[in-house]
Amino acid sequence: MDVFGNLLQGFATALRPEHLLFAAIGVSLGTLVGVLPGIGPALTVALLLPLTYDFDPIAAFIMFAGIYYGGMYGGSTTSILLNTPGESASVVTALEGFKMAMRGRGGAALATAAIGSFVAGTVSTLAITFLAPFIASVAITFQPADYFALMVLAFVSVTALVGRSLLRGLISLFVGLFIGLIGIDQVSGQARFTFGVPQLLDGLDIVVVAVGLFAVGEALYVASRLGHDKPQVVAIEGSVWMTREEFRRSWKPWLRGAAIGFPMGALPAGGAEIPTFISYSVEKRLTKYPEEFGKGAIEGVAGPEAANNAAFSGVLVPLLTLGIPTSATAAILLAAFQIYNLQPGPQLFQNEPDLVWALIASLYIGNVMLLVLNLPLVKIWVKLLEVPRALLYAAILVFATLGVYSVSNSLIDVLVMYVIGVIGFFMRRYDFPVGPTILGVILGPLMEKQFRDAVSISQGDLSIFVTRPLSLVLLLAAAGAILVPYLPRIVARARGRRARKGRIVFGDGVED
Amino acid sequence: MSERPVGAPEGTAAARSFAGPRTVGVLLLLVGIVVLLGTFQIGGATGFRPIGPRFVPTVVGIGLMLLAIAFLVRTTARPDLWLAERAAEEERATSWPTVGGVALALVAYAVGLAPLGYIIATALFIPIVARLLGSANLARDAVVGLAIGLAVWFGFTEFLGVRLPAGLLDPLL
């Protein structure tokens, strides 16, 4: 396995002018949607899917990767200056970042977020470069039972670790699983839940589901609360740069954040939110300036921002090497691979080395582009926060309609998308996380196929899932992931004390 | 995202509402029943494979029903107070006329796309929705709407090769 040769080849492809152009478009779009409240990378990639049907897949994925990364960089700007995180993985950034902005250190907060994202993004891309081919070579031996167990773990970690309520997460997941079942069964050719409507034989298009849940759901939700949420943008004073002292306080949290974020993203363990919370508490514990925490401590921005970028890169490892998405955005990327008839997984590295290595090389390039976009040019993006929200959401609805209409030229599809949007509205209203639904729609059919293949191989013996050591370990890990949030309560009860109510909450599970 | 109640301390009388969550629970239960009934309409297994096309739908249907029942329990016998407070807060903040207006505008937009054409429909939709969402600057919104309509129409038909309806403007375009 010649990683360097492959990587050089990848750079040769990614540095072609047209690919550089797509990388630039991707990171700019990503930063744009990251900065704008209410829309995020998952929605953007879903909207762009139909437009890229005729693209060369390498160009399309370089652009998608740019959007994915850019969303992370841009999200921190919104968190720091507006105190409304654009992305769930930026929630923690708002804790200290917004306080820094109030104190007039907004420029330093933006700088430490951008440089921290760059450091962590580059470190993680290095890790992907060496880790991904290795995992792919190991994963060749995986059997359907193992894949089934891996997918269960991915479902559980996304549903159980993120969001306020396990029950609501599971409901969201099962609704997604049901939507994924609609259409012709790939194995037997039987129609399922089509209710006699021929258009449903192909199933519900993921674009319709994702755009409805994310864009229309969010727009209706914002419309409903009109006049109640009035965000204020804090102006940046001075330049976007750090003092020597702030730099000195930032570099260790950057590296620690990367070290926390990457492995947590790479394990199928619930995307980018959890590592940001962990990084924040680690920095709070290690800091020499504990009195500043809660009032704008720079470590509380540097660490979590590095962690969320590293985790975002980490998520690409199971996506590329195993074909298993562990966040809503990754699930949409998986759908994009399927549209191009590419199956992410161990074979991808053998069958499509050009694509994979160009994609990895483009991550290095994208990080550099994003550093430029987010340090010297950040004030341009800040202007975007002043776009009137009424116009912004009207435009989001126009692009949502356009995205679905351009897939099929079908009025029915657009109306179905609106209905799903109404469901998305009520999900936001009653705190059901949207991510598990998307994951269920996309991963559900794959999981069913692996399950049925595994049971076919074992000739009907369901014990295959617990007799294969790997799948047993993965299923036990999934069971563990359900229990983790309840651990403090269980421990307290075991010691005979009155338990604190509830479970630990990591993030609020909102991803758009 | 807005400031949300994070569970009031016990003893304080925060407003609570279970009507919405209960409705959601009942609807979820109905979906579960529909899914289970729907599994009977799936053609049976065709031979060789031990697990047929009905198995997973049955699991999902039963799962949805059980989860819906658990959710209903959390709105009645063992109430989830945080959710009830959140629901009450949402109800207080919700402006239904705005939601309904936006929903109506969306449907009208989708239906009007083909007969009116993309440009005209978009140029109308954006200022109307922006107005519903509280914008006071009608002239600016109308200009933005027309600009987006024109840019998308020409961008898509000229550069991306995606056909969008020309509608009323067909003779001109």
CSV table of C-alpha atoms in Angstrom, one decimal, chain A residues 50-51 54-55 83-85 88 91 164-165 167-168 170-171 174-175 177-178 181 185 187-188 190-193 195 216 219-226 228-229 388-391 393-395 397-399 401-402 405-406 409 411 414-415 418 422 425-432 448-449 451-453 455-456 459-460 462 489 498 501 508 510, chain B residues 1-4 6 10 20-21 24 28 31 34-35 38-39 42-44 46 49-57 59-60 63-64 67-68 70-71 74 80 82-83 86-87 89-96 98-99 102-103 106-107 109-111 113-114 118 122 125-126 129-130 132-135 140-141 144 148 152 156 160 162-165:
chain,number,residue,atom,x,y,z
A,50,PRO,CA,-30.0,17.0,-8.6
A,51,LEU,CA,-27.8,19.6,-10.3
A,54,ASP,CA,-24.3,15.1,-15.0
A,55,PHE,CA,-21.2,16.1,-13.2
A,83,ASN,CA,-25.1,33.5,19.9
A,84,THR,CA,-27.4,31.3,17.7
A,85,PRO,CA,-25.3,28.4,16.6
A,88,SER,CA,-25.3,21.8,16.4
A,91,VAL,CA,-23.4,25.1,20.2
A,164,ARG,CA,-32.6,15.4,25.0
A,165,SER,CA,-34.8,12.3,24.9
A,167,LEU,CA,-37.5,8.1,23.2
A,168,ARG,CA,-38.0,11.0,20.8
A,170,LEU,CA,-36.0,6.5,18.6
A,171,ILE,CA,-39.4,7.7,17.3
A,174,PHE,CA,-38.4,4.6,13.3
A,175,VAL,CA,-40.3,7.2,11.2
A,177,LEU,CA,-37.0,3.6,8.8
A,178,PHE,CA,-40.6,3.5,7.7
A,181,LEU,CA,-39.2,1.0,3.4
A,185,ASP,CA,-38.1,-4.3,-2.0
A,187,VAL,CA,-34.3,-8.3,-2.5
A,188,SER,CA,-37.7,-9.8,-3.4
A,190,GLN,CA,-42.3,-6.8,-3.8
A,191,ALA,CA,-43.9,-3.4,-3.6
A,192,ARG,CA,-44.1,-2.1,0.0
A,193,PHE,CA,-46.3,0.7,1.4
A,195,PHE,CA,-50.7,2.3,-1.3
A,216,VAL,CA,-39.3,23.8,4.8
A,219,ALA,CA,-38.7,28.0,7.6
A,220,LEU,CA,-42.2,27.1,9.0
A,221,TYR,CA,-40.7,26.9,12.5
A,222,VAL,CA,-39.1,30.3,12.2
A,223,ALA,CA,-42.3,31.7,10.7
A,224,SER,CA,-44.3,30.3,13.7
A,225,ARG,CA,-42.1,32.1,16.2
A,226,LEU,CA,-41.9,35.3,14.4
A,228,HIS,CA,-40.3,36.1,19.6
A,229,ASP,CA,-36.7,35.4,18.5
A,388,PRO,CA,-33.0,40.4,6.6
A,389,ARG,CA,-34.3,37.1,7.9
A,390,ALA,CA,-37.7,37.5,6.2
A,391,LEU,CA,-36.0,37.6,2.8
A,393,TYR,CA,-36.3,32.4,4.6
A,394,ALA,CA,-38.4,33.3,1.5
A,395,ALA,CA,-35.3,32.6,-0.6
A,397,LEU,CA,-38.2,28.2,0.4
A,398,VAL,CA,-37.6,29.2,-3.3
A,399,PHE,CA,-34.4,27.1,-3.5
A,401,THR,CA,-38.9,24.2,-4.2
A,402,LEU,CA,-36.4,24.5,-7.0
A,405,TYR,CA,-38.9,20.6,-8.9
A,406,SER,CA,-35.7,20.3,-10.9
A,409,ASN,CA,-40.6,18.5,-12.8
A,411,LEU,CA,-45.9,19.0,-8.8
A,414,VAL,CA,-43.1,19.3,-4.5
A,415,LEU,CA,-46.3,18.9,-2.5
A,418,TYR,CA,-44.1,20.4,1.7
A,422,VAL,CA,-44.9,20.2,8.0
A,425,PHE,CA,-42.1,21.7,11.7
A,426,PHE,CA,-43.8,19.7,14.3
A,427,MET,CA,-40.6,17.7,15.0
A,428,ARG,CA,-38.9,21.0,15.8
A,429,ARG,CA,-41.8,22.2,17.8
A,430,TYR,CA,-41.9,19.1,20.1
A,431,ASP,CA,-38.1,18.6,20.2
A,432,PHE,CA,-37.8,15.5,18.0
A,448,GLU,CA,-32.2,-4.5,6.0
A,449,LYS,CA,-30.3,-5.9,3.1
A,451,PHE,CA,-29.6,-8.4,7.8
A,452,ARG,CA,-31.3,-10.6,5.2
A,453,ASP,CA,-28.0,-11.5,3.6
A,455,VAL,CA,-29.5,-14.7,7.8
A,456,SER,CA,-29.4,-16.2,4.3
A,459,GLN,CA,-29.4,-20.5,6.6
A,460,GLY,CA,-32.0,-18.9,8.9
A,462,LEU,CA,-30.5,-15.7,13.8
A,489,ARG,CA,-28.0,7.9,37.6
A,498,ARG,CA,-31.1,9.5,45.5
A,501,LYS,CA,-33.2,12.9,37.5
A,508,ASP,CA,-29.6,19.1,21.3
A,510,VAL,CA,-30.3,19.7,15.8
B,1,MET,CA,-32.3,28.8,18.0
B,2,SER,CA,-34.1,30.4,20.8
B,3,GLU,CA,-33.8,30.3,24.5
B,4,ARG,CA,-35.7,27.3,25.7
B,6,VAL,CA,-34.5,23.8,30.6
B,10,GLU,CA,-39.7,21.6,41.1
B,20,GLY,CA,-49.9,18.9,21.4
B,21,PRO,CA,-47.6,16.1,22.5
B,24,VAL,CA,-48.5,13.7,18.2
B,28,LEU,CA,-47.8,8.1,15.8
B,31,VAL,CA,-49.0,5.5,11.7
B,34,VAL,CA,-51.1,1.7,9.3
B,35,VAL,CA,-47.6,0.3,8.9
B,38,GLY,CA,-49.7,-2.3,5.3
B,39,THR,CA,-47.3,-5.3,5.9
B,42,ILE,CA,-46.8,-7.0,0.9
B,43,GLY,CA,-46.5,-10.1,-1.3
B,44,GLY,CA,-45.2,-13.2,0.6
B,46,THR,CA,-40.6,-16.0,-2.8
B,49,ARG,CA,-34.6,-16.7,1.6
B,50,PRO,CA,-35.4,-17.2,5.2
B,51,ILE,CA,-36.3,-13.6,5.8
B,52,GLY,CA,-38.9,-12.3,3.5
B,53,PRO,CA,-40.0,-8.7,2.5
B,54,ARG,CA,-42.4,-8.6,5.4
B,55,PHE,CA,-40.1,-9.1,8.3
B,56,VAL,CA,-38.5,-5.7,8.7
B,57,PRO,CA,-41.8,-3.8,8.0
B,59,VAL,CA,-40.5,-5.0,13.2
B,60,VAL,CA,-40.8,-1.3,12.2
B,63,GLY,CA,-41.6,-0.7,17.1
B,64,LEU,CA,-43.5,2.5,16.1
B,67,LEU,CA,-42.7,3.8,20.9
B,68,ALA,CA,-46.0,5.7,20.4
B,70,ALA,CA,-44.3,4.9,25.5
B,71,PHE,CA,-44.6,8.5,24.3
B,74,ARG,CA,-44.8,10.2,29.0
B,80,ASP,CA,-42.3,14.6,30.7
B,82,TRP,CA,-39.8,19.5,30.3
B,83,LEU,CA,-41.6,18.6,27.1
B,86,ARG,CA,-41.6,23.5,26.0
B,87,ALA,CA,-45.0,22.8,24.3
B,89,GLU,CA,-43.9,27.9,25.5
B,90,GLU,CA,-44.2,27.1,21.8
B,91,GLU,CA,-48.0,27.5,21.9
B,92,ARG,CA,-47.5,30.9,23.5
B,93,ALA,CA,-45.0,32.0,20.9
B,94,THR,CA,-46.7,30.5,17.9
B,95,SER,CA,-48.3,32.8,15.3
B,96,TRP,CA,-50.6,30.4,13.5
B,98,THR,CA,-48.0,33.3,9.8
B,99,VAL,CA,-47.5,29.5,9.5
B,102,VAL,CA,-46.6,30.7,4.5
B,103,ALA,CA,-48.0,27.2,3.9
B,106,LEU,CA,-46.0,27.6,-0.8
B,107,VAL,CA,-48.9,25.5,-2.2
B,109,TYR,CA,-46.3,28.8,-5.6
B,110,ALA,CA,-46.0,25.1,-6.5
B,111,VAL,CA,-49.3,25.1,-8.3
B,113,LEU,CA,-45.1,27.4,-11.3
B,114,ALA,CA,-46.2,25.8,-14.5
B,118,TYR,CA,-40.8,30.2,-13.0
B,122,THR,CA,-40.9,33.5,-8.0
B,125,PHE,CA,-43.7,34.5,-4.0
B,126,ILE,CA,-40.6,36.1,-2.5
B,129,VAL,CA,-43.6,35.5,1.9
B,130,ALA,CA,-41.1,38.1,3.1
B,132,LEU,CA,-45.8,37.4,5.8
B,133,LEU,CA,-42.5,37.0,7.7
B,134,GLY,CA,-42.6,40.6,8.8
B,135,SER,CA,-40.6,42.5,6.2
B,140,ARG,CA,-36.8,45.9,-2.1
B,141,ASP,CA,-38.4,42.4,-1.7
B,144,VAL,CA,-34.9,40.7,-5.0
B,148,ILE,CA,-33.7,35.6,-8.1
B,152,VAL,CA,-32.3,31.1,-11.6
B,156,PHE,CA,-30.7,26.8,-15.1
B,160,LEU,CA,-27.2,23.8,-16.5
B,162,VAL,CA,-32.4,22.1,-16.7
B,163,ARG,CA,-35.8,23.1,-18.1
B,164,LEU,CA,-37.9,25.3,-15.9
B,165,PRO,CA,-41.4,26.4,-17.0
